[in-house]
Tab-separated table of C-alpha atoms and ligand atoms in Angstrom:
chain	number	residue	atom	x	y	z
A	24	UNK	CA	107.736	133.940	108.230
A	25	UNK	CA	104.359	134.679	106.463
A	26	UNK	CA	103.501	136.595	109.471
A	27	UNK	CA	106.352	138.942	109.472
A	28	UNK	CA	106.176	139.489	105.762
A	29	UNK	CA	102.352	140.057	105.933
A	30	UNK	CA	103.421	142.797	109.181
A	31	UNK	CA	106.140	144.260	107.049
A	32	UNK	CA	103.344	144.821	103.941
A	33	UNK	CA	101.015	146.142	106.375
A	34	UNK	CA	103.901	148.528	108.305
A	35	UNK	CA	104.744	149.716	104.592
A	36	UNK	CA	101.287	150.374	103.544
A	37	UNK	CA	100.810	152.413	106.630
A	38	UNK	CA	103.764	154.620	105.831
A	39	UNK	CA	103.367	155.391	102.226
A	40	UNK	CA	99.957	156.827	103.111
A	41	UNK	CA	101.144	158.696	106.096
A	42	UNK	CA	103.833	160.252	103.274
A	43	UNK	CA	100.782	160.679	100.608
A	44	UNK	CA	98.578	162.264	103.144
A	45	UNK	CA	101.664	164.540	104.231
A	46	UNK	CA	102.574	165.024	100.715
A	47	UNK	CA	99.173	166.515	99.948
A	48	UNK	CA	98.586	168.728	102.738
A	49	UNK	CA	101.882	170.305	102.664
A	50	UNK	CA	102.796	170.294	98.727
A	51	UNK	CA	102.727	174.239	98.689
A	52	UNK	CA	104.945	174.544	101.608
A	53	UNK	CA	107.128	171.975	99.998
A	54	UNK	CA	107.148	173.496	96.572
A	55	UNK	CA	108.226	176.555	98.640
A	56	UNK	CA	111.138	174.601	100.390
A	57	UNK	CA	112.388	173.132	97.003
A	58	UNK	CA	111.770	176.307	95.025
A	59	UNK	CA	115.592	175.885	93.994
A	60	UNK	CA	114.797	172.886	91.922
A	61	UNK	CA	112.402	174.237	90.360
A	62	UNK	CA	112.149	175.932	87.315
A	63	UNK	CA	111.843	179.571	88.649
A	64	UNK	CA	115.535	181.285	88.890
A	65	UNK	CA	117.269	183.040	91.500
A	66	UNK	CA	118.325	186.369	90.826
A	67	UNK	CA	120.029	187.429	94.376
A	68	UNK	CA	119.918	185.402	97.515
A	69	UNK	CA	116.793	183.734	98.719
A	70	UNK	CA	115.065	185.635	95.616
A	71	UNK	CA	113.429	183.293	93.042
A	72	UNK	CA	111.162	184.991	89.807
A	73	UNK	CA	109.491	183.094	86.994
A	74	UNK	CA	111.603	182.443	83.870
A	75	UNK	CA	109.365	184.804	81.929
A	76	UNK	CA	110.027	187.678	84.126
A	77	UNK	CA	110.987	190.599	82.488
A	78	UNK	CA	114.657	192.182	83.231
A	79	UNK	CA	113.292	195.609	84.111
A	80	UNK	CA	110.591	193.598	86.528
A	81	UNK	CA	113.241	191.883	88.164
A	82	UNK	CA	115.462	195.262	88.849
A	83	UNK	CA	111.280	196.494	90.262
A	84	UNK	CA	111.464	193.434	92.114
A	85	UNK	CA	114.804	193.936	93.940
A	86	UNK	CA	114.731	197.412	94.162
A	87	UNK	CA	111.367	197.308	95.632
A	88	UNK	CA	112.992	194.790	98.264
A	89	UNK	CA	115.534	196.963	99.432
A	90	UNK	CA	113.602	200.082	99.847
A	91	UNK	CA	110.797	197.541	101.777
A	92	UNK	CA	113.699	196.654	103.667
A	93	UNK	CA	113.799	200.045	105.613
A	94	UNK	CA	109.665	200.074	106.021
A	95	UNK	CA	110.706	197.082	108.169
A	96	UNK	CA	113.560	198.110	109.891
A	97	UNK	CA	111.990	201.453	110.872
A	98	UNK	CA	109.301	199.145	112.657
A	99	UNK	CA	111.390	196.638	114.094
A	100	UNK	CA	114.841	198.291	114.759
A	101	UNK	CA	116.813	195.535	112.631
A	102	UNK	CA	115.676	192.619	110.217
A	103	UNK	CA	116.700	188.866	111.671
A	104	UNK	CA	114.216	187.695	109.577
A	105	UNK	CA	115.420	185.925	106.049
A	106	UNK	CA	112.490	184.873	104.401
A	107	UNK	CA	112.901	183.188	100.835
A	108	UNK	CA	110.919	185.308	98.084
A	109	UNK	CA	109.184	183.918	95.292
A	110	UNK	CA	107.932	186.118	92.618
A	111	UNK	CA	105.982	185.293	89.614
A	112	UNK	CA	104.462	186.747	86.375
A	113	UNK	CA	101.173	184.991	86.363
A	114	UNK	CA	98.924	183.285	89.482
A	115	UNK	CA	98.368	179.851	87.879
A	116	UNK	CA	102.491	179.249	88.070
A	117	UNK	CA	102.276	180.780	91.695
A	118	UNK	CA	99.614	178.246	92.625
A	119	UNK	CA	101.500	175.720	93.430
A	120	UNK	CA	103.597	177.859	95.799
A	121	UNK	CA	99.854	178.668	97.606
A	122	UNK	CA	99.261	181.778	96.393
A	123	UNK	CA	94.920	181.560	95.629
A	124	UNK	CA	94.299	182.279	92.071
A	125	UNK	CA	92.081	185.007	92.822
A	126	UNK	CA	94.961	186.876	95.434
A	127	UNK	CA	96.364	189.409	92.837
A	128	UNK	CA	99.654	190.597	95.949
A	129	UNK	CA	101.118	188.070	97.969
A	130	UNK	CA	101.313	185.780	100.690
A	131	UNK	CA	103.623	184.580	103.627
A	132	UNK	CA	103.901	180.804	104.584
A	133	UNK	CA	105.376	180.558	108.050
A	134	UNK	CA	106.449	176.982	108.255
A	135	UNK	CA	109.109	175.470	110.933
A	136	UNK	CA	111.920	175.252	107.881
A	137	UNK	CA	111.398	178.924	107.413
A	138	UNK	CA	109.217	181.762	105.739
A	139	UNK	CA	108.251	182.223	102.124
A	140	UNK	CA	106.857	185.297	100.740
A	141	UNK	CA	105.263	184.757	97.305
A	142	UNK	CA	104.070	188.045	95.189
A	143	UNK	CA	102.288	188.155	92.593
A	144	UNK	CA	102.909	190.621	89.383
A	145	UNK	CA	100.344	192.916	91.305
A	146	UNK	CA	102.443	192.672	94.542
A	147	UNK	CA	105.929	194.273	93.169
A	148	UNK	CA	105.775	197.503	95.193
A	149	UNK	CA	106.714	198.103	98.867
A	150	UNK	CA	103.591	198.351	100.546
A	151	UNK	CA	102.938	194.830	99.612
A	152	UNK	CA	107.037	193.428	99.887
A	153	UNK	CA	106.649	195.288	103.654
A	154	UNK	CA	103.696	194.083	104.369
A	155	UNK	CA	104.668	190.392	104.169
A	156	UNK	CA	108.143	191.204	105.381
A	157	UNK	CA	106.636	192.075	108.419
A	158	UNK	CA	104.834	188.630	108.471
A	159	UNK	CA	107.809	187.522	107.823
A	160	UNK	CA	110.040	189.532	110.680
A	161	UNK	CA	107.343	188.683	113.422
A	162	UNK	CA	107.124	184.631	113.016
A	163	UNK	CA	110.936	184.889	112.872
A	164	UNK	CA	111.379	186.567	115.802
A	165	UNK	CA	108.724	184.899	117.720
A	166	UNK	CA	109.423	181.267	116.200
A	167	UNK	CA	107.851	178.342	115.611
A	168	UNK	CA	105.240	176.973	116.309
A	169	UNK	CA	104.520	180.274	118.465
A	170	UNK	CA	104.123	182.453	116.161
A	171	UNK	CA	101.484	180.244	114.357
A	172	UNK	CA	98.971	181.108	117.642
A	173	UNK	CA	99.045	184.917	117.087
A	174	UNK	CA	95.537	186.690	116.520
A	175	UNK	CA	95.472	187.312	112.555
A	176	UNK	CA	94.113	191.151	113.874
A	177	UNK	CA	97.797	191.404	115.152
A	178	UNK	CA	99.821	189.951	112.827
A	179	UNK	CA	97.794	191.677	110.275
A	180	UNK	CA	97.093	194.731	112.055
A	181	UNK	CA	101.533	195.012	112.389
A	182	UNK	CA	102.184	194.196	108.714
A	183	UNK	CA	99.700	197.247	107.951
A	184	UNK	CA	102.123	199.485	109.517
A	185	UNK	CA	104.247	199.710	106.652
A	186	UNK	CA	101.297	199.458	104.173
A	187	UNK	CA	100.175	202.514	103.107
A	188	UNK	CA	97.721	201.810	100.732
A	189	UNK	CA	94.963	204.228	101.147
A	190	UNK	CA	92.102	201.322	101.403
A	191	UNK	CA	93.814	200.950	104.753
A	192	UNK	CA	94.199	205.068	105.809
A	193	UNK	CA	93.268	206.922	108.643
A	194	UNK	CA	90.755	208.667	106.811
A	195	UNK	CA	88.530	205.101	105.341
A	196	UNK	CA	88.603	204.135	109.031
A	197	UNK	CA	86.839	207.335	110.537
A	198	UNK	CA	84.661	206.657	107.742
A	199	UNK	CA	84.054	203.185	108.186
A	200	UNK	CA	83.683	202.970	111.653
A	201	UNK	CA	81.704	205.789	112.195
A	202	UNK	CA	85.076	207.889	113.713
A	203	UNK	CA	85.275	204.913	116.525
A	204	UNK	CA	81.687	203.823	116.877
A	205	UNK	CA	81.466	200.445	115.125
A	206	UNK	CA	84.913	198.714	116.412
A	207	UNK	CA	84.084	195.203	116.245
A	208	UNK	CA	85.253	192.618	119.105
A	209	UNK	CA	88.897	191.854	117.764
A	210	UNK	CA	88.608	188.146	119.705
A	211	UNK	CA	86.690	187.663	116.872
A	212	UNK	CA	88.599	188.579	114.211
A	213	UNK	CA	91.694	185.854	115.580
A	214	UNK	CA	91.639	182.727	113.239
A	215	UNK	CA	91.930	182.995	109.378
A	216	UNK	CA	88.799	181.524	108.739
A	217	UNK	CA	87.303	185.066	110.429
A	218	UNK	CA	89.309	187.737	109.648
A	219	UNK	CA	90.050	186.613	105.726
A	220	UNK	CA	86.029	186.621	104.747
A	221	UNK	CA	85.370	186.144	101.102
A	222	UNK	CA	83.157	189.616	101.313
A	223	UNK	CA	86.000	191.770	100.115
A	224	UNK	CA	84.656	195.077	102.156
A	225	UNK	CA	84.167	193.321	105.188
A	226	UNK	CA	88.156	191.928	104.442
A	227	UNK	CA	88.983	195.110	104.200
A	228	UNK	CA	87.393	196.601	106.939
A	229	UNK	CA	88.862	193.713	109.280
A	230	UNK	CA	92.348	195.038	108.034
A	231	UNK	CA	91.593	198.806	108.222
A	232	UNK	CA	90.318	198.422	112.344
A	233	UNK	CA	93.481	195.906	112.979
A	234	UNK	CA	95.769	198.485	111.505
A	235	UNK	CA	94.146	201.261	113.824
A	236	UNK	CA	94.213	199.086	116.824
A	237	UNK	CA	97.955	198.144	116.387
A	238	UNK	CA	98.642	201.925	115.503
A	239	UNK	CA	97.505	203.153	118.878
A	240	UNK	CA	98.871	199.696	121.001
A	241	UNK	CA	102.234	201.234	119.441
A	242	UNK	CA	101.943	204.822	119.921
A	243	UNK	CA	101.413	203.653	123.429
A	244	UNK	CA	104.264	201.161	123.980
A	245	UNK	CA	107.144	202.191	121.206
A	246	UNK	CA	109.109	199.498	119.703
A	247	UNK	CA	110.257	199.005	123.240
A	248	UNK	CA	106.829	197.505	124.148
A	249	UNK	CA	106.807	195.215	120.499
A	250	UNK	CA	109.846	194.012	121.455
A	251	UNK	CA	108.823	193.313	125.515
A	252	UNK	CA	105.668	191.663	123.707
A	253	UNK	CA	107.460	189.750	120.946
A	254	UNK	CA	109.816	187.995	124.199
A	255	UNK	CA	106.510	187.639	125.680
A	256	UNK	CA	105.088	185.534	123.022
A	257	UNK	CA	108.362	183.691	122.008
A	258	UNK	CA	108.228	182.388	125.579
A	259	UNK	CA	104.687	180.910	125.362
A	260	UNK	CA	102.674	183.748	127.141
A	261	UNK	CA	99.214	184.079	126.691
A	262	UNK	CA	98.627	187.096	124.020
A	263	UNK	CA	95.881	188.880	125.133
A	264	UNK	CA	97.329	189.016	128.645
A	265	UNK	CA	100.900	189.881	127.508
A	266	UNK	CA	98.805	192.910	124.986
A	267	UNK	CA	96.948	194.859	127.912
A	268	UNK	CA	100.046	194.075	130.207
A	269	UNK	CA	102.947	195.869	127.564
A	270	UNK	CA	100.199	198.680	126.900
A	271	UNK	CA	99.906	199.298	130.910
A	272	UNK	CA	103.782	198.880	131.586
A	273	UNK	CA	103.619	201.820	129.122
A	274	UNK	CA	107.238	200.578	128.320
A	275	UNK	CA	108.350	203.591	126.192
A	276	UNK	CA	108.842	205.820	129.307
A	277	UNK	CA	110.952	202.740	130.947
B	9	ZN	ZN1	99.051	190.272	105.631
């Protein structure tokens, strides 16, 4: 009887730190998931802003949404994606839904019990909303956990599409590569940990290339070849094989 009891303590023990140790690696994700009991409100469906948020931010913040909306659709065709959106006034009341204090636009957490776009004050205008939309739109349509194996040059080099800030233009990459001489070698630029470098001109750079690269792959393919290439992916194909084979199917004139 000792035995058991001592097995049972043991088997309990065991547990509670397999919960702690989950607990603590995914609290943003699960602040995220339980954003409805928190103390931010929802103004329209999946939409969730700080108490302090002004009224006239929160019409921004909506508005902004719907027009983003289209910057998606025009990429994707349609949007099956419905990502829950957390907006706040200030970074330190964002922390806790992972945005880094020192990220001033927003994020996208692509988790198996859905996406969560969190902006930022800073982030309340469409090239950001777009830009995570389209995070948000690709991991949806790709699923989970495939869409957690996509090259970050990709998946950031798409949500660029609809981000037209100018650090990202046309013209700053001519510049900065030297009008195509200094392309660096995009398997390189595929984890987190290398594309997001604390340097913020190399970070920028890394997205102003990706968003070139993606901008020709697509020229090349139309959203007939992203959507040959998403089916690709959502059935486990490999992605650099399933890239160069889209982009010499030449899909568009299929
Ligand atoms: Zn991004």
């Amino acid at each position: 009887m000792k035995k058991i009891r001592k097995i049972s303590l043991i088997a309990l023990l065991i547990f509670m730190g397999a919960l702690s140790i989950f607990v603590i690696s995914f609290s943003n994700q699960l602040n995220c998931y339980f954003v409805r009991y928190s103390n931010f409100k929802q103004i329209a469906i999946n939409v969730f802003v700080q108490l302090n948020m002004s009224h006239s931010d929160q019409e921004i913040l909506l508005q902004k949404i719907e027009r983003s909306k289209q910057r998606v659709r025009n990429l994707f065709g349609a949007i099956v994606a419905k990502p829950t959106i957390i907006a706040g006034t200030d970074n330190k009341r964002l922390k806790r839904f992972g945005l880094p204090m020192n990220k001033k636009s927003g994020i996208t957490y692509k988790t198996l019990y859905g996406n969560f776009i969190v902006i930022a004050i800073d982030g309340l205008n469409e090239d950001v909303i777009a830009h995570e939309m389209v995070h948000a739109e690709l991991a949806a349509r790709i699923g989970w956990p495939q869409g957690l194996k996509i090259p970050v040059w990709f998946d950031e080099g798409l949500a660029t599409q609809v981000d037209f800030r100018p650090q990202y233009s046309e013209e700053v990459w001519k510049e900065e590569t030297n009008n195509g001489k200094r392309i660096p070698n995009f398997a390189k630029l595929a984890s987190g940990k290398q594309f997001f470098v604390a340097e913020l001109t190399t970070c920028r750079f890394h997205y102003t290339v990706s968003k070139h690269e993606v901008k020709k792959w697509l020229g090349k393919v139309g959203s007939k070849g992203l959507m040959k290439m998403i089916d690709k992916l959502r059935n486990g194909n490999d992605f650099y094989r399933s890239y160069h084979e889209v982009a010499e199917g030449n899909p568009r004139n299929e």
